[in-house]
Tab-separated table of N, CA, C and O in Angstrom:
chain	number	residue	atom	x	y	z
A	1	MET	N	-6.419	0.476	-34.565
A	1	MET	CA	-6.274	1.514	-33.828
A	1	MET	C	-4.750	0.816	-33.668
A	1	MET	O	-4.336	-0.321	-33.333
A	2	ARG	N	-3.730	1.732	-33.732
A	2	ARG	CA	-2.214	1.469	-33.522
A	2	ARG	C	-2.238	1.585	-31.720
A	2	ARG	O	-2.163	2.495	-32.012
A	3	ILE	N	-1.776	0.890	-31.456
A	3	ILE	CA	-0.819	1.192	-30.263
A	3	ILE	C	0.725	1.300	-30.517
A	3	ILE	O	1.263	-0.030	-30.470
A	4	PRO	N	1.333	2.526	-29.816
A	4	PRO	CA	2.472	2.405	-29.914
A	4	PRO	C	3.372	1.302	-28.684
A	4	PRO	O	3.343	1.064	-28.419
A	5	THR	N	4.234	0.910	-29.768
A	5	THR	CA	5.194	-0.425	-29.509
A	5	THR	C	5.898	-0.458	-28.151
A	5	THR	O	6.301	-1.076	-27.210
A	6	ALA	N	6.337	0.683	-27.805
A	6	ALA	CA	6.998	1.385	-26.584
A	6	ALA	C	5.781	1.586	-25.156
A	6	ALA	O	6.499	1.728	-24.161
A	7	VAL	N	4.387	1.507	-25.478
A	7	VAL	CA	3.391	1.796	-24.326
A	7	VAL	C	4.281	1.129	-23.073
A	7	VAL	O	3.955	1.751	-21.642
A	8	LEU	N	4.355	-0.309	-23.489
A	8	LEU	CA	4.250	-0.803	-21.530
A	8	LEU	C	5.775	-1.566	-22.141
A	8	LEU	O	5.830	-2.974	-21.303
A	9	SER	N	6.804	-1.058	-22.362
A	9	SER	CA	8.269	-1.763	-22.636
A	9	SER	C	8.682	-1.447	-21.190
A	9	SER	O	9.712	-0.388	-20.894
A	10	LEU	N	8.813	-2.897	-20.554
A	10	LEU	CA	8.760	-2.623	-19.190
A	10	LEU	C	10.930	-3.567	-18.494
A	10	LEU	O	10.478	-4.758	-19.624
A	11	ALA	N	11.162	-3.072	-18.398
A	11	ALA	CA	12.622	-3.880	-17.874
A	11	ALA	C	12.223	-4.875	-16.557
A	11	ALA	O	11.218	-4.657	-16.007
A	12	LEU	N	12.654	-6.262	-16.918
A	12	LEU	CA	12.763	-7.265	-15.847
A	12	LEU	C	12.790	-7.129	-14.497
A	12	LEU	O	14.635	-5.748	-14.744
A	13	LEU	N	12.665	-6.938	-13.542
A	13	LEU	CA	12.706	-6.381	-12.417
A	13	LEU	C	14.391	-7.392	-11.917
A	13	LEU	O	13.809	-8.665	-11.920
A	14	ALA	N	15.076	-6.786	-11.130
A	14	ALA	CA	15.752	-7.867	-10.829
A	14	ALA	C	15.204	-8.486	-9.161
A	14	ALA	O	14.879	-8.083	-8.054
A	15	THR	N	15.042	-9.595	-9.303
A	15	THR	CA	14.237	-10.636	-8.439
A	15	THR	C	14.445	-12.198	-8.116
A	15	THR	O	14.233	-12.697	-9.322
A	16	PRO	N	14.329	-12.497	-7.201
A	16	PRO	CA	14.052	-14.021	-7.249
A	16	PRO	C	12.946	-14.980	-7.939
A	16	PRO	O	13.168	-16.235	-7.412
A	17	ALA	N	11.641	-14.208	-7.344
A	17	ALA	CA	10.628	-14.451	-8.319
A	17	ALA	C	10.668	-15.334	-9.597
A	17	ALA	O	11.293	-14.647	-10.007
A	18	ILE	N	9.949	-16.012	-9.384
A	18	ILE	CA	10.104	-16.582	-10.905
A	18	ILE	C	8.346	-16.313	-11.509
A	18	ILE	O	7.593	-15.842	-11.155
A	19	ALA	N	8.722	-15.629	-12.809
A	19	ALA	CA	7.485	-15.004	-13.719
A	19	ALA	C	7.079	-16.127	-14.160
A	19	ALA	O	7.051	-17.409	-14.115
A	20	ALA	N	5.438	-15.561	-14.085
A	20	ALA	CA	4.708	-16.537	-15.061
A	20	ALA	C	4.083	-15.708	-15.804
A	20	ALA	O	4.328	-14.517	-15.944
A	21	ASP	N	2.871	-16.098	-16.761
A	21	ASP	CA	2.618	-15.409	-17.766
A	21	ASP	C	0.514	-16.023	-18.282
A	21	ASP	O	0.623	-16.836	-17.644
A	22	THR	N	0.441	-15.130	-18.815
A	22	THR	CA	-1.372	-15.176	-18.432
A	22	THR	C	-1.957	-14.535	-20.017
A	22	THR	O	-0.923	-13.478	-20.667
A	23	GLU	N	-2.583	-14.780	-20.977
A	23	GLU	CA	-3.174	-14.013	-21.868
A	23	GLU	C	-4.946	-13.502	-21.356
A	23	GLU	O	-5.537	-14.470	-20.759
A	24	GLY	N	-5.319	-12.592	-22.227
A	24	GLY	CA	-6.586	-12.606	-21.753
A	24	GLY	C	-7.428	-10.845	-22.246
A	24	GLY	O	-6.898	-10.552	-22.737
A	25	THR	N	-8.509	-11.235	-22.044
A	25	THR	CA	-9.304	-9.568	-22.526
A	25	THR	C	-9.454	-8.546	-21.252
A	25	THR	O	-10.275	-9.440	-20.296
A	26	ILE	N	-8.670	-7.487	-20.960
A	26	ILE	CA	-9.270	-6.587	-20.288
A	26	ILE	C	-10.896	-6.406	-19.949
A	26	ILE	O	-11.506	-5.903	-21.088
A	27	THR	N	-10.983	-6.980	-18.695
A	27	THR	CA	-12.861	-6.363	-18.344
A	27	THR	C	-12.616	-5.118	-17.196
A	27	THR	O	-13.693	-4.283	-17.412
A	28	ALA	N	-11.806	-4.490	-16.948
A	28	ALA	CA	-11.543	-3.455	-15.965
A	28	ALA	C	-10.641	-2.943	-15.858
A	28	ALA	O	-9.242	-3.185	-15.776
A	29	VAL	N	-10.280	-1.303	-15.432
A	29	VAL	CA	-9.167	-0.558	-15.429
A	29	VAL	C	-9.323	0.322	-14.393
A	29	VAL	O	-10.284	1.128	-14.166
A	30	ASP	N	-8.875	0.179	-13.603
A	30	ASP	CA	-8.586	0.685	-12.185
A	30	ASP	C	-7.429	1.804	-11.943
A	30	ASP	O	-6.633	1.516	-11.678
A	31	GLU	N	-8.059	3.155	-12.441
A	31	GLU	CA	-6.993	4.078	-12.754
A	31	GLU	C	-6.439	4.492	-10.808
A	31	GLU	O	-5.173	4.414	-10.908
A	32	GLU	N	-7.379	4.379	-10.237
A	32	GLU	CA	-6.560	4.752	-8.936
A	32	GLU	C	-5.560	3.409	-8.177
A	32	GLU	O	-4.667	4.753	-7.565
A	33	ARG	N	-6.405	2.567	-7.965
A	33	ARG	CA	-5.635	1.516	-7.790
A	33	ARG	C	-4.049	1.122	-8.842
A	33	ARG	O	-3.504	0.873	-8.814
A	34	MET	N	-4.190	1.591	-9.957
A	34	MET	CA	-3.097	1.476	-10.808
A	34	MET	C	-3.522	-0.447	-11.500
A	34	MET	O	-2.237	-0.611	-11.088
A	35	THR	N	-4.528	-0.458	-11.453
A	35	THR	CA	-4.678	-1.779	-11.745
A	35	THR	C	-5.461	-2.608	-12.853
A	35	THR	O	-6.266	-1.618	-13.544
A	36	ILE	N	-5.294	-3.640	-13.746
A	36	ILE	CA	-6.446	-3.987	-14.896
A	36	ILE	C	-7.239	-5.445	-13.882
A	36	ILE	O	-6.136	-6.202	-13.652
A	37	THR	N	-8.282	-5.737	-14.696
A	37	THR	CA	-8.627	-7.230	-14.061
A	37	THR	C	-8.812	-7.890	-15.879
A	37	THR	O	-9.060	-6.950	-16.516
A	38	LEU	N	-8.510	-9.481	-16.063
A	38	LEU	CA	-8.886	-9.416	-16.796
A	38	LEU	C	-10.293	-10.795	-17.149
A	38	LEU	O	-10.883	-11.012	-15.964
A	39	HIS	N	-10.846	-11.088	-18.038
A	39	HIS	CA	-11.891	-12.242	-18.156
A	39	HIS	C	-11.972	-12.915	-17.384
A	39	HIS	O	-13.100	-13.470	-16.518
A	40	ASP	N	-10.941	-13.730	-16.195
A	40	ASP	CA	-10.816	-14.548	-15.598
A	40	ASP	C	-11.032	-14.131	-13.967
A	40	ASP	O	-10.798	-14.945	-13.137
A	41	GLY	N	-10.885	-12.785	-13.804
A	41	GLY	CA	-11.276	-12.069	-12.362
A	41	GLY	C	-10.107	-12.010	-11.696
A	41	GLY	O	-10.139	-11.255	-11.301
A	42	ASP	N	-9.008	-12.019	-12.757
A	42	ASP	CA	-7.136	-12.112	-11.648
A	42	ASP	C	-7.350	-10.859	-12.133
A	42	ASP	O	-7.341	-9.888	-13.035
A	43	THR	N	-6.672	-9.840	-10.985
A	43	THR	CA	-6.242	-8.572	-11.123
A	43	THR	C	-4.608	-8.979	-10.670
A	43	THR	O	-3.871	-9.266	-10.750
A	44	TYR	N	-4.193	-8.010	-12.159
A	44	TYR	CA	-2.686	-7.392	-12.271
A	44	TYR	C	-2.533	-5.932	-11.717
A	44	TYR	O	-2.727	-4.920	-12.493
A	45	LYS	N	-1.318	-5.703	-11.314
A	45	LYS	CA	-0.725	-4.208	-10.878
A	45	LYS	C	-0.021	-3.996	-11.578
A	45	LYS	O	1.506	-4.352	-12.293
A	46	LEU	N	-0.544	-2.672	-12.288
A	46	LEU	CA	0.320	-1.774	-13.454
A	46	LEU	C	1.685	-1.143	-12.987
A	46	LEU	O	1.692	-0.692	-11.603
A	47	PRO	N	2.560	-1.193	-13.307
A	47	PRO	CA	3.739	-0.286	-13.006
A	47	PRO	C	3.530	1.178	-12.954
A	47	PRO	O	2.998	1.594	-13.735
A	48	PRO	N	4.242	2.053	-11.804
A	48	PRO	CA	4.259	3.440	-11.647
A	48	PRO	C	4.010	4.141	-13.110
A	48	PRO	O	3.527	5.339	-13.321
A	49	GLU	N	5.276	4.109	-13.995
A	49	GLU	CA	5.687	4.661	-15.303
A	49	GLU	C	4.690	4.462	-16.779
A	49	GLU	O	4.619	5.052	-17.613
A	50	ILE	N	3.220	3.639	-16.206
A	50	ILE	CA	2.306	2.661	-17.828
A	50	ILE	C	1.587	4.257	-17.577
A	50	ILE	O	1.334	5.101	-17.176
A	51	ASP	N	1.574	3.996	-19.248
A	51	ASP	CA	0.541	5.224	-20.021
A	51	ASP	C	-0.636	4.595	-19.461
A	51	ASP	O	-1.174	3.594	-20.417
A	52	MET	N	-1.378	5.115	-18.709
A	52	MET	CA	-3.207	4.447	-18.608
A	52	MET	C	-3.853	4.875	-19.521
A	52	MET	O	-4.912	3.785	-20.301
A	53	SER	N	-3.324	5.747	-20.451
A	53	SER	CA	-4.643	5.938	-21.588
A	53	SER	C	-4.307	4.927	-22.871
A	53	SER	O	-5.275	4.857	-23.766
A	54	ALA	N	-3.300	4.331	-22.947
A	54	ALA	CA	-3.173	3.593	-23.597
A	54	ALA	C	-3.697	1.840	-23.906
A	54	ALA	O	-3.734	1.144	-24.437
A	55	ILE	N	-5.058	2.057	-22.604
A	55	ILE	CA	-5.168	0.407	-22.519
A	55	ILE	C	-6.208	0.764	-21.794
A	55	ILE	O	-6.505	2.016	-21.537
A	56	SER	N	-7.577	-0.439	-22.043
A	56	SER	CA	-9.021	0.191	-22.163
A	56	SER	C	-9.535	-1.158	-21.660
A	56	SER	O	-9.072	-2.385	-22.328
A	57	ASP	N	-10.835	-1.450	-21.164
A	57	ASP	CA	-11.591	-2.249	-20.984
A	57	ASP	C	-11.693	-3.144	-22.684
A	57	ASP	O	-11.794	-2.517	-23.684
A	58	GLY	N	-11.563	-4.920	-23.314
A	58	GLY	CA	-12.025	-5.221	-23.919
A	58	GLY	C	-10.751	-5.738	-24.961
A	58	GLY	O	-10.879	-6.170	-25.845
A	59	MET	N	-9.775	-5.328	-24.505
A	59	MET	CA	-8.582	-4.909	-24.862
A	59	MET	C	-7.998	-6.606	-24.589
A	59	MET	O	-7.449	-6.953	-23.850
A	60	GLU	N	-7.045	-7.542	-25.898
A	60	GLU	CA	-6.460	-8.427	-25.401
A	60	GLU	C	-5.228	-7.968	-24.949
A	60	GLU	O	-4.377	-7.228	-26.154
A	61	VAL	N	-5.023	-9.199	-24.098
A	61	VAL	CA	-3.423	-8.715	-23.593
A	61	VAL	C	-2.651	-9.972	-23.343
A	61	VAL	O	-3.263	-11.066	-23.156
A	62	VAL	N	-0.940	-10.124	-23.246
A	62	VAL	CA	-0.261	-10.845	-23.474
A	62	VAL	C	0.218	-10.287	-21.677
A	62	VAL	O	0.998	-9.678	-22.323
A	63	ILE	N	0.754	-11.269	-20.792
A	63	ILE	CA	1.258	-10.637	-19.614
A	63	ILE	C	2.110	-11.319	-18.993
A	63	ILE	O	1.760	-12.572	-18.820
A	64	ALA	N	3.387	-10.825	-18.833
A	64	ALA	CA	4.514	-11.251	-18.070
A	64	ALA	C	4.162	-11.181	-16.788
A	64	ALA	O	4.374	-9.374	-16.647
A	65	TYR	N	4.214	-11.915	-15.455
A	65	TYR	CA	3.909	-10.892	-14.294
A	65	TYR	C	4.812	-11.822	-13.457
A	65	TYR	O	5.414	-13.255	-13.811
A	66	ARG	N	5.444	-11.324	-11.749
A	66	ARG	CA	5.448	-11.490	-10.504
A	66	ARG	C	4.639	-11.988	-9.458
A	66	ARG	O	4.234	-10.805	-9.450
A	67	VAL	N	4.546	-12.617	-8.701
A	67	VAL	CA	3.608	-12.743	-7.392
A	67	VAL	C	4.928	-11.449	-6.440
A	67	VAL	O	5.409	-12.180	-5.712
A	68	ASP	N	4.731	-10.598	-5.945
A	68	ASP	CA	5.271	-9.906	-5.066
A	68	ASP	C	4.972	-10.381	-3.528
A	68	ASP	O	3.912	-11.306	-3.239
A	69	ASP	N	5.634	-10.201	-2.564
A	69	ASP	CA	5.968	-10.500	-1.232
A	69	ASP	C	4.479	-10.303	-0.362
A	69	ASP	O	4.038	-10.768	0.068
A	70	ASN	N	3.498	-9.089	-1.251
A	70	ASN	CA	1.815	-8.843	-0.701
A	70	ASN	C	0.926	-9.746	-1.298
A	70	ASN	O	-0.002	-9.874	-1.039
A	71	GLY	N	2.017	-10.839	-2.405
A	71	GLY	CA	0.983	-11.591	-2.823
A	71	GLY	C	0.431	-10.809	-4.167
A	71	GLY	O	-0.475	-11.027	-4.985
A	72	GLU	N	0.552	-9.633	-4.370
A	72	GLU	CA	0.207	-9.178	-5.472
A	72	GLU	C	0.392	-9.609	-6.940
A	72	GLU	O	2.025	-10.021	-6.909
A	73	LYS	N	-0.157	-9.618	-8.109
A	73	LYS	CA	0.675	-10.007	-9.201
A	73	LYS	C	0.813	-8.893	-9.844
A	73	LYS	O	0.358	-7.851	-10.696
A	74	GLN	N	2.444	-8.303	-10.066
A	74	GLN	CA	2.928	-7.124	-10.218
A	74	GLN	C	3.060	-7.383	-11.808
A	74	GLN	O	3.884	-8.446	-12.449
A	75	ILE	N	2.859	-6.808	-13.393
A	75	ILE	CA	3.141	-6.983	-14.402
A	75	ILE	C	4.505	-6.072	-14.814
A	75	ILE	O	4.959	-5.349	-14.217
A	76	MET	N	5.252	-7.305	-15.333
A	76	MET	CA	6.735	-6.755	-15.734
A	76	MET	C	7.011	-6.797	-16.802
A	76	MET	O	7.237	-5.719	-17.480
A	77	ASP	N	5.735	-7.449	-18.026
A	77	ASP	CA	5.777	-6.723	-18.700
A	77	ASP	C	4.487	-7.458	-19.724
A	77	ASP	O	3.774	-8.094	-19.507
A	78	MET	N	4.070	-6.258	-20.340
A	78	MET	CA	2.429	-6.486	-21.317
A	78	MET	C	2.584	-6.100	-22.745
A	78	MET	O	2.762	-5.227	-23.179
A	79	LEU	N	2.352	-7.000	-23.833
A	79	LEU	CA	2.131	-7.426	-24.971
A	79	LEU	C	0.284	-7.112	-25.402
A	79	LEU	O	-0.481	-7.911	-25.065
A	80	LEU	N	0.391	-6.112	-26.456
A	80	LEU	CA	-0.491	-5.253	-26.803
A	80	LEU	C	-0.779	-6.075	-28.312
A	80	LEU	O	-0.573	-5.410	-29.002
A	81	PRO	N	-1.962	-6.951	-28.458
A	81	PRO	CA	-1.525	-7.200	-29.844
A	81	PRO	C	-2.403	-7.058	-30.957
A	81	PRO	O	-3.414	-6.360	-30.281
A	82	GLU	N	-1.961	-6.848	-31.943
A	82	GLU	CA	-2.690	-5.969	-32.892
A	82	GLU	C	-3.939	-6.872	-33.526
A	82	GLU	O	-3.863	-7.655	-34.100
């Protein structure tokens, strides 16, 4: 299955927060809360412009994120390796 390369091409947000990254398998997608959960149990907030139909359980992802003022891990960029 080919995933469009522009699915999650996100601009980096201007913020003083330091970005971090992780990788893993998606175990849950919550469309109402706009979050994904990885195999390690960590949950990450998706940006509002995301195409939710392009992501699903079982997909391997590499994520760049920042922790916002509320302690949520906000995804800044996500790669869906083929």
